[in-house]
PDB file of C-alpha atoms and ligand atoms in Angstrom:
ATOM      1  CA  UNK A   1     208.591 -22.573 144.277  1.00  0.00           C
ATOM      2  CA  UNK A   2     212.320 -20.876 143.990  1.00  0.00           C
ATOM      3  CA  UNK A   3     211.681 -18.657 147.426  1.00  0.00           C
ATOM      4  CA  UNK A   4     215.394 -16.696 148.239  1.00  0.00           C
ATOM      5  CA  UNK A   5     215.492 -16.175 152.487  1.00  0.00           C
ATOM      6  CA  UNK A   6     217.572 -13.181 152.803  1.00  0.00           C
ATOM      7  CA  UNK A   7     220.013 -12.415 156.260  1.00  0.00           C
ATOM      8  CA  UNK A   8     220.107 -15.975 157.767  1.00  0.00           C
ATOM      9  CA  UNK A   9     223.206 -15.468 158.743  1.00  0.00           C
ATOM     10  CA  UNK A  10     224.794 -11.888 160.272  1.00  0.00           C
ATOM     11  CA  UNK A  11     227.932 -10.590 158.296  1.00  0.00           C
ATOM     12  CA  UNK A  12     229.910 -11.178 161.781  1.00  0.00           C
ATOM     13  CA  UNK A  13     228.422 -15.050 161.890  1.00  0.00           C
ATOM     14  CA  UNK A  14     229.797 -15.334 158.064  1.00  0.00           C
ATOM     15  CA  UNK A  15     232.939 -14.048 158.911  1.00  0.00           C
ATOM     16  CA  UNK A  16     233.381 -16.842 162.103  1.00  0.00           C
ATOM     17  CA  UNK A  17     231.819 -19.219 159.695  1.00  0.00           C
ATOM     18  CA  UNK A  18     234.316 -18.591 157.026  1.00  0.00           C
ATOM     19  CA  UNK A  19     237.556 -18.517 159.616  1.00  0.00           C
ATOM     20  CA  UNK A  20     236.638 -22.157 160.942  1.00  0.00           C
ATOM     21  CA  UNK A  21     236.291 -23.498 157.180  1.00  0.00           C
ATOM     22  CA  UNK A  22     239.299 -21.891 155.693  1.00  0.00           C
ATOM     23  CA  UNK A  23     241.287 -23.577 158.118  1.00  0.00           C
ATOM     24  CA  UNK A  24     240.092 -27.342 158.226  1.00  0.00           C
ATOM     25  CA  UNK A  25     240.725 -29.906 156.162  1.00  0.00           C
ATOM     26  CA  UNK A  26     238.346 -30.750 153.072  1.00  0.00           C
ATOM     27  CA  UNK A  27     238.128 -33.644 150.931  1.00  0.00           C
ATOM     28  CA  UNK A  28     236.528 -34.480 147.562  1.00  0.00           C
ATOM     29  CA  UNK A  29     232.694 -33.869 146.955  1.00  0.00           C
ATOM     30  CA  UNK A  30     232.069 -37.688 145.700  1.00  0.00           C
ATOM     31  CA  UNK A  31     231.317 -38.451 149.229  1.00  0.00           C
ATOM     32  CA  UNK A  32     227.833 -37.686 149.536  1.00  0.00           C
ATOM     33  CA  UNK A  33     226.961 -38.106 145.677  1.00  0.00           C
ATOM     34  CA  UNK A  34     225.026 -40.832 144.034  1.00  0.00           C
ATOM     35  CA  UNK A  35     225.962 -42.627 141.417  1.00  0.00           C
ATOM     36  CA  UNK A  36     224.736 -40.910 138.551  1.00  0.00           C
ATOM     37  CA  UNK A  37     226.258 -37.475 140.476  1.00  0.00           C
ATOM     38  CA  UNK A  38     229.015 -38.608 141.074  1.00  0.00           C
ATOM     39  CA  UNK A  39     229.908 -38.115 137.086  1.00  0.00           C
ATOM     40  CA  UNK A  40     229.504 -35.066 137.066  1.00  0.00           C
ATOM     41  CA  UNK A  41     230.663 -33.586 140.735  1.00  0.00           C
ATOM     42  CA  UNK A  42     233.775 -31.988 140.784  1.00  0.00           C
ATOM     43  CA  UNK A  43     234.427 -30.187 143.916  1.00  0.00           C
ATOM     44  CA  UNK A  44     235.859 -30.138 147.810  1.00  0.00           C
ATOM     45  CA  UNK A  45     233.353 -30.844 150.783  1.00  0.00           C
ATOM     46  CA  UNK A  46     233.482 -31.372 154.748  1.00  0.00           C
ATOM     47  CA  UNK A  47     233.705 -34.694 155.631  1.00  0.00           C
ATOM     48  CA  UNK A  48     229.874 -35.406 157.618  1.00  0.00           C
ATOM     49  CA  UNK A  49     231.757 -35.920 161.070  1.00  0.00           C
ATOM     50  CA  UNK A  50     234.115 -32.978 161.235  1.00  0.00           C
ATOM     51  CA  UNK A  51     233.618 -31.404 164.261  1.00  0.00           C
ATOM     52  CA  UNK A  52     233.901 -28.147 162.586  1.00  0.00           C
ATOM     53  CA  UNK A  53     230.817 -29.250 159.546  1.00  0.00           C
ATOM     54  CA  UNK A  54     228.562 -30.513 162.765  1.00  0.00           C
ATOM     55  CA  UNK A  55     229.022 -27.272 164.964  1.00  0.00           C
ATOM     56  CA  UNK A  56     228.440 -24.949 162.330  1.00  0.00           C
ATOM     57  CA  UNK A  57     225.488 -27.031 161.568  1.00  0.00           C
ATOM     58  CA  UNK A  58     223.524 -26.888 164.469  1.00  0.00           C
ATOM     59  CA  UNK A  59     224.025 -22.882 164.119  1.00  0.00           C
ATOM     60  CA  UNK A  60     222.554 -23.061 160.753  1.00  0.00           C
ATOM     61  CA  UNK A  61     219.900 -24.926 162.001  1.00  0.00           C
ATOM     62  CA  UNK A  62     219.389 -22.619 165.022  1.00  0.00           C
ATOM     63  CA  UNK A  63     218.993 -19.299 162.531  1.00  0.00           C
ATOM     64  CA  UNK A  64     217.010 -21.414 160.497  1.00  0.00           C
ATOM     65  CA  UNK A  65     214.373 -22.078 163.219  1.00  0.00           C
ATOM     66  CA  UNK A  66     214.555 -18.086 164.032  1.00  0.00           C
ATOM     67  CA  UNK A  67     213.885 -16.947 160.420  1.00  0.00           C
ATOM     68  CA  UNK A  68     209.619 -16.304 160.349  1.00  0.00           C
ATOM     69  CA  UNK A  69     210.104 -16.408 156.069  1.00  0.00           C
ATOM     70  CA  UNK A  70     211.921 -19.842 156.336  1.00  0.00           C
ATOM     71  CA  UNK A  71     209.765 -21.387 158.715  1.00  0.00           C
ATOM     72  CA  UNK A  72     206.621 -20.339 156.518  1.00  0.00           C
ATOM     73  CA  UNK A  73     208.158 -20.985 153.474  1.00  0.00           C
ATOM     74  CA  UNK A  74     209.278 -24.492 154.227  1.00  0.00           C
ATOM     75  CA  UNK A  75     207.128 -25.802 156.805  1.00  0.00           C
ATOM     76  CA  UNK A  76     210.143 -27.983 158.222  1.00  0.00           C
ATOM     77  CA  UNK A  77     209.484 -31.692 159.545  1.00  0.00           C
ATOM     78  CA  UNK A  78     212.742 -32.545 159.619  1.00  0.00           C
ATOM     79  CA  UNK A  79     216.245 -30.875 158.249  1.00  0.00           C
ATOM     80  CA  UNK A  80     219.223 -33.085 157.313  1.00  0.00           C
ATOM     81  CA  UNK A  81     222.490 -31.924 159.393  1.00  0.00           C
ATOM     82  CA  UNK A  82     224.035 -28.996 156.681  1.00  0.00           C
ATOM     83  CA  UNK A  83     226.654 -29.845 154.909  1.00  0.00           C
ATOM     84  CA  UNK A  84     229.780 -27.797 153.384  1.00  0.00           C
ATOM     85  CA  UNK A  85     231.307 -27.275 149.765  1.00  0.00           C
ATOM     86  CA  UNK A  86     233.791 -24.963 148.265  1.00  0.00           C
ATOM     87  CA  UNK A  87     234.468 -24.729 144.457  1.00  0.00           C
ATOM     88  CA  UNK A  88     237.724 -23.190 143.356  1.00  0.00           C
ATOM     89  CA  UNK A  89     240.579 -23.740 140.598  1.00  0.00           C
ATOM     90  CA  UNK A  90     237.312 -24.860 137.332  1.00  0.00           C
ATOM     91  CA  UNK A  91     235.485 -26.729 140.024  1.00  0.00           C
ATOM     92  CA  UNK A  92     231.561 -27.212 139.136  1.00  0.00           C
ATOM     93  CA  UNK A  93     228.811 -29.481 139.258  1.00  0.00           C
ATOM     94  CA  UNK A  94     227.005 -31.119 136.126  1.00  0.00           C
ATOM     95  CA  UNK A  95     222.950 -31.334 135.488  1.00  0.00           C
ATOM     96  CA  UNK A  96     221.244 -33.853 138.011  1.00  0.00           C
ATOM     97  CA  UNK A  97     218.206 -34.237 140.218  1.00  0.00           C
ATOM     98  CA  UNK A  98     219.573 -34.646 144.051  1.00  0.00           C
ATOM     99  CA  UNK A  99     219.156 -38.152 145.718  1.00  0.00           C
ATOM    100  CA  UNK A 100     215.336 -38.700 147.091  1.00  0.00           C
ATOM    101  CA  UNK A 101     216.085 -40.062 150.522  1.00  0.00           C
ATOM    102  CA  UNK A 102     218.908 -39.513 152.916  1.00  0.00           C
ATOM    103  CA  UNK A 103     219.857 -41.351 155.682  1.00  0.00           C
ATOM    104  CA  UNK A 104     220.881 -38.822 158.632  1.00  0.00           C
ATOM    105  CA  UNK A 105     224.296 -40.050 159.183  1.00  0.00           C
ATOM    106  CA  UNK A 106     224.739 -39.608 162.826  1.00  0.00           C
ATOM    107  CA  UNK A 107     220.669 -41.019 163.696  1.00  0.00           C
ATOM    108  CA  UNK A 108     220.290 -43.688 160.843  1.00  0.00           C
ATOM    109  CA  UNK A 109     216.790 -42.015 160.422  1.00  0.00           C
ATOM    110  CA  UNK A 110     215.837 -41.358 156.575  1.00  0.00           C
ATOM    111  CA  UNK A 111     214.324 -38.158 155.455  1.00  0.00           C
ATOM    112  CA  UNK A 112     212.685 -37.662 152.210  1.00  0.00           C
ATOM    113  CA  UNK A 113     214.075 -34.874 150.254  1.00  0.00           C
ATOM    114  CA  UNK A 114     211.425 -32.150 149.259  1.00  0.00           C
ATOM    115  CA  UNK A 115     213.585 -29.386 149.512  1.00  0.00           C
ATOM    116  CA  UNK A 116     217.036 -28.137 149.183  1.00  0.00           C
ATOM    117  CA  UNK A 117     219.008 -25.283 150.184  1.00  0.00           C
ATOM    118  CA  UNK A 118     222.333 -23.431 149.552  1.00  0.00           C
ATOM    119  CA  UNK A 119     223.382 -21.016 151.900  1.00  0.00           C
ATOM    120  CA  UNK A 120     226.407 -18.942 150.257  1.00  0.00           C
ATOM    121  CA  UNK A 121     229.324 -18.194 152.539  1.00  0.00           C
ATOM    122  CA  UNK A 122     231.578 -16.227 150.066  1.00  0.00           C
ATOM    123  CA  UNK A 123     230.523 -12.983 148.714  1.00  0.00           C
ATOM    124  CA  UNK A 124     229.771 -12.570 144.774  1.00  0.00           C
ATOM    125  CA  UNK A 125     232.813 -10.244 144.634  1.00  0.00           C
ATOM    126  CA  UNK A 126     235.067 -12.861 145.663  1.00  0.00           C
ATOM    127  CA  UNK A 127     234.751 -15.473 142.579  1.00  0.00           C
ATOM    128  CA  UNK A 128     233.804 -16.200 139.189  1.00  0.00           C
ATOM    129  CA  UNK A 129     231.443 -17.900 137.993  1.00  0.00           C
ATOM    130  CA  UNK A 130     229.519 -20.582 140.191  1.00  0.00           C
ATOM    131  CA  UNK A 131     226.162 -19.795 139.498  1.00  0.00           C
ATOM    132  CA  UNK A 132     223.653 -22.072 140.943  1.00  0.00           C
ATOM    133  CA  UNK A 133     221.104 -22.920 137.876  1.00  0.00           C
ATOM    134  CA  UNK A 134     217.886 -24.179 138.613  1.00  0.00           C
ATOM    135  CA  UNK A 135     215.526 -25.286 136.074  1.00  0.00           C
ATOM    136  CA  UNK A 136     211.508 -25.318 136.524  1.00  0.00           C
ATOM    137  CA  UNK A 137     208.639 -24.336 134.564  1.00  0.00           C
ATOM    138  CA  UNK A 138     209.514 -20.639 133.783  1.00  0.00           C
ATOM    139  CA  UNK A 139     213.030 -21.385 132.069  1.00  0.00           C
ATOM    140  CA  UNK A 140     216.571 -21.473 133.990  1.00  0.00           C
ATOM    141  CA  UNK A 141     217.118 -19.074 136.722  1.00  0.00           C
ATOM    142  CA  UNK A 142     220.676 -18.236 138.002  1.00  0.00           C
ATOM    143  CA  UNK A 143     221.077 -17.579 141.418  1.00  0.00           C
ATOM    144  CA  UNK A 144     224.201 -16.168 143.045  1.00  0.00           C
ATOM    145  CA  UNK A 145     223.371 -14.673 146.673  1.00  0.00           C
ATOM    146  CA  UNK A 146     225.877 -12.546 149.174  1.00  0.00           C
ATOM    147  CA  UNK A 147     227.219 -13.765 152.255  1.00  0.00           C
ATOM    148  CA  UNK A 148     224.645 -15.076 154.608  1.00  0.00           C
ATOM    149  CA  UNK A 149     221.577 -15.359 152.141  1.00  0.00           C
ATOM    150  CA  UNK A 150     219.920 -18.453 151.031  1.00  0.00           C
ATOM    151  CA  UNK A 151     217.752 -20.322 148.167  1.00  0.00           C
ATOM    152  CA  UNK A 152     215.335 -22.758 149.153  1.00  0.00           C
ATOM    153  CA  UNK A 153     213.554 -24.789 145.957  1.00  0.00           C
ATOM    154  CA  UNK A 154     212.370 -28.125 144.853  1.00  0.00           C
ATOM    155  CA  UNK A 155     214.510 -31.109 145.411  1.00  0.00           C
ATOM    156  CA  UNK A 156     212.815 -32.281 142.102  1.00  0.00           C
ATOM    157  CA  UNK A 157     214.153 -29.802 140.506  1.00  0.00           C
ATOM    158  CA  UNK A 158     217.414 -30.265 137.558  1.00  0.00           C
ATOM    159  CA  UNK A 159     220.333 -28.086 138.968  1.00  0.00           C
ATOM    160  CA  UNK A 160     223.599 -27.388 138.030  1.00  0.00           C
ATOM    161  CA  UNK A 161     226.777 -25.472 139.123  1.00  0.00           C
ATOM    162  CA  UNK A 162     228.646 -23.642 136.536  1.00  0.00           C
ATOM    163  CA  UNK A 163     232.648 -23.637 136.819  1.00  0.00           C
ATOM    164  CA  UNK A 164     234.246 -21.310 139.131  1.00  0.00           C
ATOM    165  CA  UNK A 165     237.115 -19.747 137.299  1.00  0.00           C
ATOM    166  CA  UNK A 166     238.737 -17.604 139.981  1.00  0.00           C
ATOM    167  CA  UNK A 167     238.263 -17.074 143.600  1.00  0.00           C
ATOM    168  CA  UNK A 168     236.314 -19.620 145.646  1.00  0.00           C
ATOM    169  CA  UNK A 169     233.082 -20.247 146.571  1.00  0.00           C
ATOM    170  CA  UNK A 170     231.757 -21.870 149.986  1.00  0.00           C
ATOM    171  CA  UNK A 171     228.633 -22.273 150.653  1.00  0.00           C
ATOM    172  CA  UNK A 172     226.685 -24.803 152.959  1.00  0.00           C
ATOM    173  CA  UNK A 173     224.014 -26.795 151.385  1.00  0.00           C
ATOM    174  CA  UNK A 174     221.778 -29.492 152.591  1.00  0.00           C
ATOM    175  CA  UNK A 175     217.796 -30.792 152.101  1.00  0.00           C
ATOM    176  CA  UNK A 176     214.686 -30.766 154.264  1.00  0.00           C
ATOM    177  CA  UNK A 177     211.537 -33.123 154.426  1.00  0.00           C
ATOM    178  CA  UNK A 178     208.366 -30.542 154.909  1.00  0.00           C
ATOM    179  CA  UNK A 179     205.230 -31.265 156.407  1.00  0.00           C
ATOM    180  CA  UNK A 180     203.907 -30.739 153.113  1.00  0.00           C
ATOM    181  CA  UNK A 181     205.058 -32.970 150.611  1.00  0.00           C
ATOM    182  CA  UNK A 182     203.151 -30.640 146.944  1.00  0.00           C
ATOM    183  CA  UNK A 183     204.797 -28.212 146.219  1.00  0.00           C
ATOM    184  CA  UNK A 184     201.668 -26.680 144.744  1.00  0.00           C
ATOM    185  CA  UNK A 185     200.171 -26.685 148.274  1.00  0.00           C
ATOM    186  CA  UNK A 186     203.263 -24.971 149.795  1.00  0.00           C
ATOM    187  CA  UNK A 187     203.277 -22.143 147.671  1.00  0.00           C
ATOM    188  CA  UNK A 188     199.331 -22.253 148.088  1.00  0.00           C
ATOM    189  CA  UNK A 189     200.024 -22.061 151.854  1.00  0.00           C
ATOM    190  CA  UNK A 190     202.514 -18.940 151.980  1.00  0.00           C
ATOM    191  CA  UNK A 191     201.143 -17.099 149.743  1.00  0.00           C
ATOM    192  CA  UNK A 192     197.988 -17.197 152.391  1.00  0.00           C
ATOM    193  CA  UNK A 193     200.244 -16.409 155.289  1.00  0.00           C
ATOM    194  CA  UNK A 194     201.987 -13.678 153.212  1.00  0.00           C
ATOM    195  CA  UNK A 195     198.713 -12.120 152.494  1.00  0.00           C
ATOM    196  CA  UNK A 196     197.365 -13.047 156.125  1.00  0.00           C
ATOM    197  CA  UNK A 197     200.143 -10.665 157.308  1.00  0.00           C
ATOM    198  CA  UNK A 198     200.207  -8.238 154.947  1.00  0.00           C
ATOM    199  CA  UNK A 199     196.205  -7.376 155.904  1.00  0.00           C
ATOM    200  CA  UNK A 200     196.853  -7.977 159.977  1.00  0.00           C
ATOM    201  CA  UNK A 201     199.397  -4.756 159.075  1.00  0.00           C
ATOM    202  CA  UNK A 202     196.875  -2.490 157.605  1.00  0.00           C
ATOM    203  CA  UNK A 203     193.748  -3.596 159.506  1.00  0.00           C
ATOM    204  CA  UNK A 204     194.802  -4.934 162.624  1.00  0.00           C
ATOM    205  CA  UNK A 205     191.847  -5.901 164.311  1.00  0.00           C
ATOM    206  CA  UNK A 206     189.467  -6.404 161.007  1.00  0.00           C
ATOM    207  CA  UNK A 207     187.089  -9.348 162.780  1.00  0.00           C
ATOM    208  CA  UNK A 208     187.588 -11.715 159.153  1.00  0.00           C
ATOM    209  CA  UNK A 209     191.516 -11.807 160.393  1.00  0.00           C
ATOM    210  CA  UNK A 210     190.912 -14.856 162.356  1.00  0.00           C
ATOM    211  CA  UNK A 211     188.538 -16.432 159.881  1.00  0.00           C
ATOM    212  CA  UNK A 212     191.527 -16.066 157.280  1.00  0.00           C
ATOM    213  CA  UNK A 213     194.232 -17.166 159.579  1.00  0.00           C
ATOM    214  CA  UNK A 214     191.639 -20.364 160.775  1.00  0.00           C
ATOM    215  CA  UNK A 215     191.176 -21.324 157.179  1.00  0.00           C
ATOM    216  CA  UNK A 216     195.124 -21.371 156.881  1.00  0.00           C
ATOM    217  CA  UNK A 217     195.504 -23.762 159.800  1.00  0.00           C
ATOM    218  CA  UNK A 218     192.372 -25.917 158.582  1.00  0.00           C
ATOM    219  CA  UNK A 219     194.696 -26.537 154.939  1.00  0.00           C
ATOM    220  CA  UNK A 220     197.675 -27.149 156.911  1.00  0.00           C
ATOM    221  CA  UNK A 221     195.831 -29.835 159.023  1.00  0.00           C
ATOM    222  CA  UNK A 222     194.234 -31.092 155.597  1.00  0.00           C
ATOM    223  CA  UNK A 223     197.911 -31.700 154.279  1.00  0.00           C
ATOM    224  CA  UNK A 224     200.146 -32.168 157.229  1.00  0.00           C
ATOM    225  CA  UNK A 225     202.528 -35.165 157.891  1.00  0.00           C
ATOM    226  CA  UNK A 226     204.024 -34.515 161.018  1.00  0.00           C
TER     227      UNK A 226
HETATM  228 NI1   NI B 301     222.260 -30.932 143.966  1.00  0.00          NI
END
């Protein structure tokens, strides 16, 4: 499931974000590409040990684990440390399927790759182009978020960047290993909480409330790896 996480980061938090990045040093995108990406990457990314990439990081990761939608949503076992791109001057990214497994740079310890995430960091207004297109079952879907918002969806999906003709665009993207490898059952399992909540709001203290939210935790112990 395609599942967009409004407000992870504040407008002041994008703003900080965006004064550290614009003024440190980036180098080419091939860094972290395989080799069938690598053809078709063209764009500018943090190196994995600037200081400035691993700070901002651990703030990403911070909001992430303060964000109720996220944490339902994904179900996180483990998140790889976010990374950083920017796209100006044609930049864009070709068709591919990201890499399965990652090796967490700083720990050596590999993650499998079930989801992945861009978090945009420059405003729609401020370039053209640079649509994120993700392909699934229902047809391509564009996605092009403000400042601060964020698209979590399948790491099996095929994705694409289209060129950015003017402006630039930064955003911060990285992957995530969920305690719930299917898809299917993810979706299965939000949609649950969703509606879990969505009845605990108009019937508070409605006695099959705990029966539902029991039945949500007996699935998630069913499908687990933790
Ligand atoms: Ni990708």
């Amino acid at each position: 499931m395609l599942i967009q996480i409004p407000e992870v980061l504040s407008q002041e938090e994008v703003v900080q974000f965006r004064n550290e990045l614009d003024s440190t040093d980036w180098v080419d995108g091939k860094v972290t590409a395989g080799y069938q990406s690598a053809r078709v990457k063209d764009n500018m990314q943090l190196p994995d040990t600037s200081p400035v990439a691993i700070s901002l990081g651990q703030r990403i990761v911070q909001a992430l684990h303060r964000n109720p939608l996220f944490i339902s949503a994904a179900l996180p076992a483990k998140i790889f440390p976010p990374l950083f791109n920017r796209y100006d001057g044609g930049h864009a990214f070709g068709n591919h399927v990201d890499n399965s497994i990652r090796r967490i740079p700083m720990t050596g310890e590999q993650i499998r790759t079930d989801l992945s995430v861009t978090l945009f960091l420059s405003s729609p207004e401020e370039y053209d182009g640079g649509e994120l297109i993700i392909d699934d079952t229902y047809g391509a879907h564009s996605i092009k978020l403000p400042a601060g918002h964020m698209v979590l969806y399948p790491s099996t999906s095929l994705h694409r960047v289209l060129p950015v003709t003017r402006g630039s665009r930064v955003s911060s993207f990285f992957w995530l290993q969920s305690m719930i490898r299917h898809d299917a059952h993810r979706t299965l399992l939000l949609n649950l909480d969703v509606a879990i909540q969505k009845v605990g709001m108009d019937m508070e203290k409605h006695p099959s409330l705990v029966e539902l939210t029991g039945i949500y935790h007996n699935l998630l112990r069913e499908w687990a790896e933790v």
